[in-house]
């Protein structure tokens, strides 16, 4: 049976998409990367805090020093009263996300007949171009930040088509016996050809060959098409999280 503890999955996702700056606050991890992506700029609150209000206040001060809003990643591993405490401070929930897991060998078997694409330890020159065109937000500074995040740990990179301008890309972060599927993206002109499924399968095969036993991924809760794809590959939902960010109140005139 696959390990499915929420705290473990939260830590895996943190290591698979590592922030450029971190600091421990008790059992919490404060993460900052210039505001680029929620995960790399939020509090990983996957542990109890002796005094929630004090911990939240200290986190807010840390982010304020960096010119960033305080954002909290809240999951089943977070303190039970965290969401209530944040709501009292005018935080609101957004981006509910599901965490899915599967065995790499099972996914490899399921996808083997349709798996194709190139898998390598290093992304080709056009890999980031394709991902950025589909999912990138911002300009050159933000793109450079993402490139630094991607290089923050070992990973496998998959693509389909010309490596200088791939039609589709995907990344598998390698964290011990786990592999995390990230950055699955297909250009609009190449959609409805099964490329995302094919690359996910190719990464599962490569992961299994390297002794990586388990896979995880995150997908927005309302992304029905992605959920259907990953269910076909054998992934099952076991946990989830959402982000909490303070609502900016209008100043009285």
PDB file of N, CA and C in Angstrom, residues 46-97:
ATOM      1  N   UNK A  46       2.656  22.473   7.897  1.00  0.00           N
ATOM      2  CA  UNK A  46       2.325  21.056   8.102  1.00  0.00           C
ATOM      3  C   UNK A  46       2.828  20.558   9.450  1.00  0.00           C
ATOM      4  N   UNK A  47       2.535  21.306  10.505  1.00  0.00           N
ATOM      5  CA  UNK A  47       2.932  20.905  11.857  1.00  0.00           C
ATOM      6  C   UNK A  47       2.149  21.753  12.839  1.00  0.00           C
ATOM      7  N   UNK A  48       2.065  21.282  14.068  1.00  0.00           N
ATOM      8  CA  UNK A  48       1.396  22.035  15.114  1.00  0.00           C
ATOM      9  C   UNK A  48       2.206  23.285  15.458  1.00  0.00           C
ATOM     10  N   UNK A  49       1.526  24.302  15.941  1.00  0.00           N
ATOM     11  CA  UNK A  49       2.174  25.518  16.423  1.00  0.00           C
ATOM     12  C   UNK A  49       1.660  25.795  17.836  1.00  0.00           C
ATOM     13  N   UNK A  50       2.554  25.984  18.802  1.00  0.00           N
ATOM     14  CA  UNK A  50       2.115  26.202  20.187  1.00  0.00           C
ATOM     15  C   UNK A  50       1.173  27.396  20.326  1.00  0.00           C
ATOM     16  N   UNK A  51       1.421  28.441  19.579  1.00  0.00           N
ATOM     17  CA  UNK A  51       0.600  29.656  19.633  1.00  0.00           C
ATOM     18  C   UNK A  51       0.335  30.105  18.199  1.00  0.00           C
ATOM     19  N   UNK A  52      -0.850  29.815  17.698  1.00  0.00           N
ATOM     20  CA  UNK A  52      -1.159  30.091  16.299  1.00  0.00           C
ATOM     21  C   UNK A  52      -1.062  31.576  15.968  1.00  0.00           C
ATOM     22  N   UNK A  53      -1.645  32.419  16.792  1.00  0.00           N
ATOM     23  CA  UNK A  53      -1.640  33.845  16.490  1.00  0.00           C
ATOM     24  C   UNK A  53      -0.223  34.393  16.451  1.00  0.00           C
ATOM     25  N   UNK A  54       0.629  33.933  17.371  1.00  0.00           N
ATOM     26  CA  UNK A  54       2.017  34.385  17.369  1.00  0.00           C
ATOM     27  C   UNK A  54       2.739  33.905  16.111  1.00  0.00           C
ATOM     28  N   UNK A  55       2.532  32.639  15.742  1.00  0.00           N
ATOM     29  CA  UNK A  55       3.194  32.091  14.563  1.00  0.00           C
ATOM     30  C   UNK A  55       2.733  32.808  13.298  1.00  0.00           C
ATOM     31  N   UNK A  56       1.440  33.078  13.191  1.00  0.00           N
ATOM     32  CA  UNK A  56       0.929  33.787  12.013  1.00  0.00           C
ATOM     33  C   UNK A  56       1.527  35.189  11.951  1.00  0.00           C
ATOM     34  N   UNK A  57       1.569  35.869  13.083  1.00  0.00           N
ATOM     35  CA  UNK A  57       2.133  37.212  13.107  1.00  0.00           C
ATOM     36  C   UNK A  57       3.597  37.243  12.715  1.00  0.00           C
ATOM     37  N   UNK A  58       4.351  36.284  13.191  1.00  0.00           N
ATOM     38  CA  UNK A  58       5.775  36.229  12.836  1.00  0.00           C
ATOM     39  C   UNK A  58       5.956  35.920  11.354  1.00  0.00           C
ATOM     40  N   UNK A  59       5.104  35.054  10.817  1.00  0.00           N
ATOM     41  CA  UNK A  59       5.168  34.764   9.376  1.00  0.00           C
ATOM     42  C   UNK A  59       4.825  36.011   8.569  1.00  0.00           C
ATOM     43  N   UNK A  60       3.806  36.737   8.994  1.00  0.00           N
ATOM     44  CA  UNK A  60       3.429  37.959   8.278  1.00  0.00           C
ATOM     45  C   UNK A  60       4.586  38.963   8.256  1.00  0.00           C
ATOM     46  N   UNK A  61       5.283  39.086   9.377  1.00  0.00           N
ATOM     47  CA  UNK A  61       6.410  40.017   9.447  1.00  0.00           C
ATOM     48  C   UNK A  61       7.530  39.584   8.507  1.00  0.00           C
ATOM     49  N   UNK A  62       7.776  38.279   8.423  1.00  0.00           N
ATOM     50  CA  UNK A  62       8.835  37.742   7.554  1.00  0.00           C
ATOM     51  C   UNK A  62       8.558  38.071   6.098  1.00  0.00           C
ATOM     52  N   UNK A  63       7.308  37.883   5.678  1.00  0.00           N
ATOM     53  CA  UNK A  63       6.965  38.174   4.285  1.00  0.00           C
ATOM     54  C   UNK A  63       6.945  39.674   4.026  1.00  0.00           C
ATOM     55  N   UNK A  64       6.497  40.446   5.006  1.00  0.00           N
ATOM     56  CA  UNK A  64       6.482  41.895   4.845  1.00  0.00           C
ATOM     57  C   UNK A  64       7.888  42.434   4.620  1.00  0.00           C
ATOM     58  N   UNK A  65       8.868  41.871   5.300  1.00  0.00           N
ATOM     59  CA  UNK A  65      10.263  42.293   5.120  1.00  0.00           C
ATOM     60  C   UNK A  65      10.735  42.062   3.688  1.00  0.00           C
ATOM     61  N   UNK A  66      10.128  41.135   2.987  1.00  0.00           N
ATOM     62  CA  UNK A  66      10.517  40.800   1.621  1.00  0.00           C
ATOM     63  C   UNK A  66       9.573  41.408   0.583  1.00  0.00           C
ATOM     64  N   UNK A  67       8.659  42.234   1.040  1.00  0.00           N
ATOM     65  CA  UNK A  67       7.734  42.882   0.123  1.00  0.00           C
ATOM     66  C   UNK A  67       6.725  41.936  -0.486  1.00  0.00           C
ATOM     67  N   UNK A  68       6.412  40.850   0.222  1.00  0.00           N
ATOM     68  CA  UNK A  68       5.493  39.835  -0.290  1.00  0.00           C
ATOM     69  C   UNK A  68       4.292  39.696   0.639  1.00  0.00           C
ATOM     70  N   UNK A  69       3.138  39.310   0.097  1.00  0.00           N
ATOM     71  CA  UNK A  69       1.992  39.013   0.966  1.00  0.00           C
ATOM     72  C   UNK A  69       2.220  37.687   1.688  1.00  0.00           C
ATOM     73  N   UNK A  70       1.692  37.580   2.880  1.00  0.00           N
ATOM     74  CA  UNK A  70       1.759  36.309   3.601  1.00  0.00           C
ATOM     75  C   UNK A  70       0.687  35.375   3.042  1.00  0.00           C
ATOM     76  N   UNK A  71       1.111  34.201   2.592  1.00  0.00           N
ATOM     77  CA  UNK A  71       0.204  33.180   2.054  1.00  0.00           C
ATOM     78  C   UNK A  71       0.489  31.883   2.806  1.00  0.00           C
ATOM     79  N   UNK A  72      -0.560  31.173   3.188  1.00  0.00           N
ATOM     80  CA  UNK A  72      -0.414  29.944   3.956  1.00  0.00           C
ATOM     81  C   UNK A  72      -0.956  28.767   3.155  1.00  0.00           C
ATOM     82  N   UNK A  73      -0.178  27.705   3.068  1.00  0.00           N
ATOM     83  CA  UNK A  73      -0.647  26.455   2.473  1.00  0.00           C
ATOM     84  C   UNK A  73      -1.249  25.619   3.597  1.00  0.00           C
ATOM     85  N   UNK A  74      -2.541  25.373   3.519  1.00  0.00           N
ATOM     86  CA  UNK A  74      -3.273  24.684   4.580  1.00  0.00           C
ATOM     87  C   UNK A  74      -3.727  23.322   4.066  1.00  0.00           C
ATOM     88  N   UNK A  75      -3.353  22.273   4.799  1.00  0.00           N
ATOM     89  CA  UNK A  75      -3.672  20.899   4.401  1.00  0.00           C
ATOM     90  C   UNK A  75      -4.171  20.134   5.615  1.00  0.00           C
ATOM     91  N   UNK A  76      -4.552  18.860   5.450  1.00  0.00           N
ATOM     92  CA  UNK A  76      -4.945  18.072   6.618  1.00  0.00           C
ATOM     93  C   UNK A  76      -3.846  17.928   7.666  1.00  0.00           C
ATOM     94  N   UNK A  77      -2.589  18.203   7.293  1.00  0.00           N
ATOM     95  CA  UNK A  77      -1.487  18.120   8.251  1.00  0.00           C
ATOM     96  C   UNK A  77      -1.312  19.411   9.040  1.00  0.00           C
ATOM     97  N   UNK A  78      -2.037  20.455   8.690  1.00  0.00           N
ATOM     98  CA  UNK A  78      -1.920  21.731   9.379  1.00  0.00           C
ATOM     99  C   UNK A  78      -2.640  21.693  10.719  1.00  0.00           C
ATOM    100  N   UNK A  79      -2.310  22.603  11.637  1.00  0.00           N
ATOM    101  CA  UNK A  79      -3.038  22.673  12.909  1.00  0.00           C
ATOM    102  C   UNK A  79      -4.536  22.797  12.657  1.00  0.00           C
ATOM    103  N   UNK A  80      -5.358  22.077  13.407  1.00  0.00           N
ATOM    104  CA  UNK A  80      -6.806  22.090  13.151  1.00  0.00           C
ATOM    105  C   UNK A  80      -7.427  23.478  13.159  1.00  0.00           C
ATOM    106  N   UNK A  81      -6.918  24.369  13.974  1.00  0.00           N
ATOM    107  CA  UNK A  81      -7.522  25.692  14.067  1.00  0.00           C
ATOM    108  C   UNK A  81      -6.924  26.738  13.147  1.00  0.00           C
ATOM    109  N   UNK A  82      -6.014  26.338  12.254  1.00  0.00           N
ATOM    110  CA  UNK A  82      -5.314  27.328  11.442  1.00  0.00           C
ATOM    111  C   UNK A  82      -6.266  28.075  10.513  1.00  0.00           C
ATOM    112  N   UNK A  83      -7.131  27.371   9.807  1.00  0.00           N
ATOM    113  CA  UNK A  83      -8.038  28.040   8.870  1.00  0.00           C
ATOM    114  C   UNK A  83      -8.937  29.036   9.594  1.00  0.00           C
ATOM    115  N   UNK A  84      -9.422  28.661  10.750  1.00  0.00           N
ATOM    116  CA  UNK A  84     -10.283  29.570  11.531  1.00  0.00           C
ATOM    117  C   UNK A  84      -9.497  30.799  11.964  1.00  0.00           C
ATOM    118  N   UNK A  85      -8.269  30.592  12.427  1.00  0.00           N
ATOM    119  CA  UNK A  85      -7.431  31.713  12.856  1.00  0.00           C
ATOM    120  C   UNK A  85      -7.130  32.647  11.692  1.00  0.00           C
ATOM    121  N   UNK A  86      -6.883  32.090  10.518  1.00  0.00           N
ATOM    122  CA  UNK A  86      -6.616  32.918   9.348  1.00  0.00           C
ATOM    123  C   UNK A  86      -7.868  33.690   8.924  1.00  0.00           C
ATOM    124  N   UNK A  87      -9.015  33.031   8.965  1.00  0.00           N
ATOM    125  CA  UNK A  87     -10.266  33.706   8.598  1.00  0.00           C
ATOM    126  C   UNK A  87     -10.532  34.899   9.512  1.00  0.00           C
ATOM    127  N   UNK A  88     -10.200  34.767  10.800  1.00  0.00           N
ATOM    128  CA  UNK A  88     -10.383  35.873  11.732  1.00  0.00           C
ATOM    129  C   UNK A  88      -9.517  37.069  11.348  1.00  0.00           C
ATOM    130  N   UNK A  89      -8.410  36.787  10.680  1.00  0.00           N
ATOM    131  CA  UNK A  89      -7.487  37.864  10.281  1.00  0.00           C
ATOM    132  C   UNK A  89      -7.739  38.302   8.840  1.00  0.00           C
ATOM    133  N   UNK A  90      -8.902  37.978   8.319  1.00  0.00           N
ATOM    134  CA  UNK A  90      -9.350  38.416   6.990  1.00  0.00           C
ATOM    135  C   UNK A  90      -8.619  37.714   5.852  1.00  0.00           C
ATOM    136  N   UNK A  91      -8.149  36.486   6.085  1.00  0.00           N
ATOM    137  CA  UNK A  91      -7.613  35.671   5.004  1.00  0.00           C
ATOM    138  C   UNK A  91      -8.772  34.934   4.330  1.00  0.00           C
ATOM    139  N   UNK A  92      -8.595  34.646   3.039  1.00  0.00           N
ATOM    140  CA  UNK A  92      -9.589  33.881   2.305  1.00  0.00           C
ATOM    141  C   UNK A  92      -8.904  32.750   1.542  1.00  0.00           C
ATOM    142  N   UNK A  93      -9.620  31.668   1.375  1.00  0.00           N
ATOM    143  CA  UNK A  93      -9.091  30.461   0.722  1.00  0.00           C
ATOM    144  C   UNK A  93      -9.174  30.580  -0.790  1.00  0.00           C
ATOM    145  N   UNK A  94      -8.149  30.056  -1.482  1.00  0.00           N
ATOM    146  CA  UNK A  94      -8.205  29.978  -2.936  1.00  0.00           C
ATOM    147  C   UNK A  94      -7.372  28.790  -3.436  1.00  0.00           C
ATOM    148  N   UNK A  95      -7.535  28.462  -4.679  1.00  0.00           N
ATOM    149  CA  UNK A  95      -6.773  27.409  -5.378  1.00  0.00           C
ATOM    150  C   UNK A  95      -6.806  26.054  -4.658  1.00  0.00           C
ATOM    151  N   UNK A  96      -7.996  25.534  -4.312  1.00  0.00           N
ATOM    152  CA  UNK A  96      -8.030  24.185  -3.714  1.00  0.00           C
ATOM    153  C   UNK A  96      -7.425  23.169  -4.683  1.00  0.00           C
ATOM    154  N   UNK A  97      -6.548  22.339  -4.164  1.00  0.00           N
ATOM    155  CA  UNK A  97      -5.746  21.433  -4.983  1.00  0.00           C
ATOM    156  C   UNK A  97      -5.779  20.034  -4.401  1.00  0.00           C
TER     157      UNK A  97
END
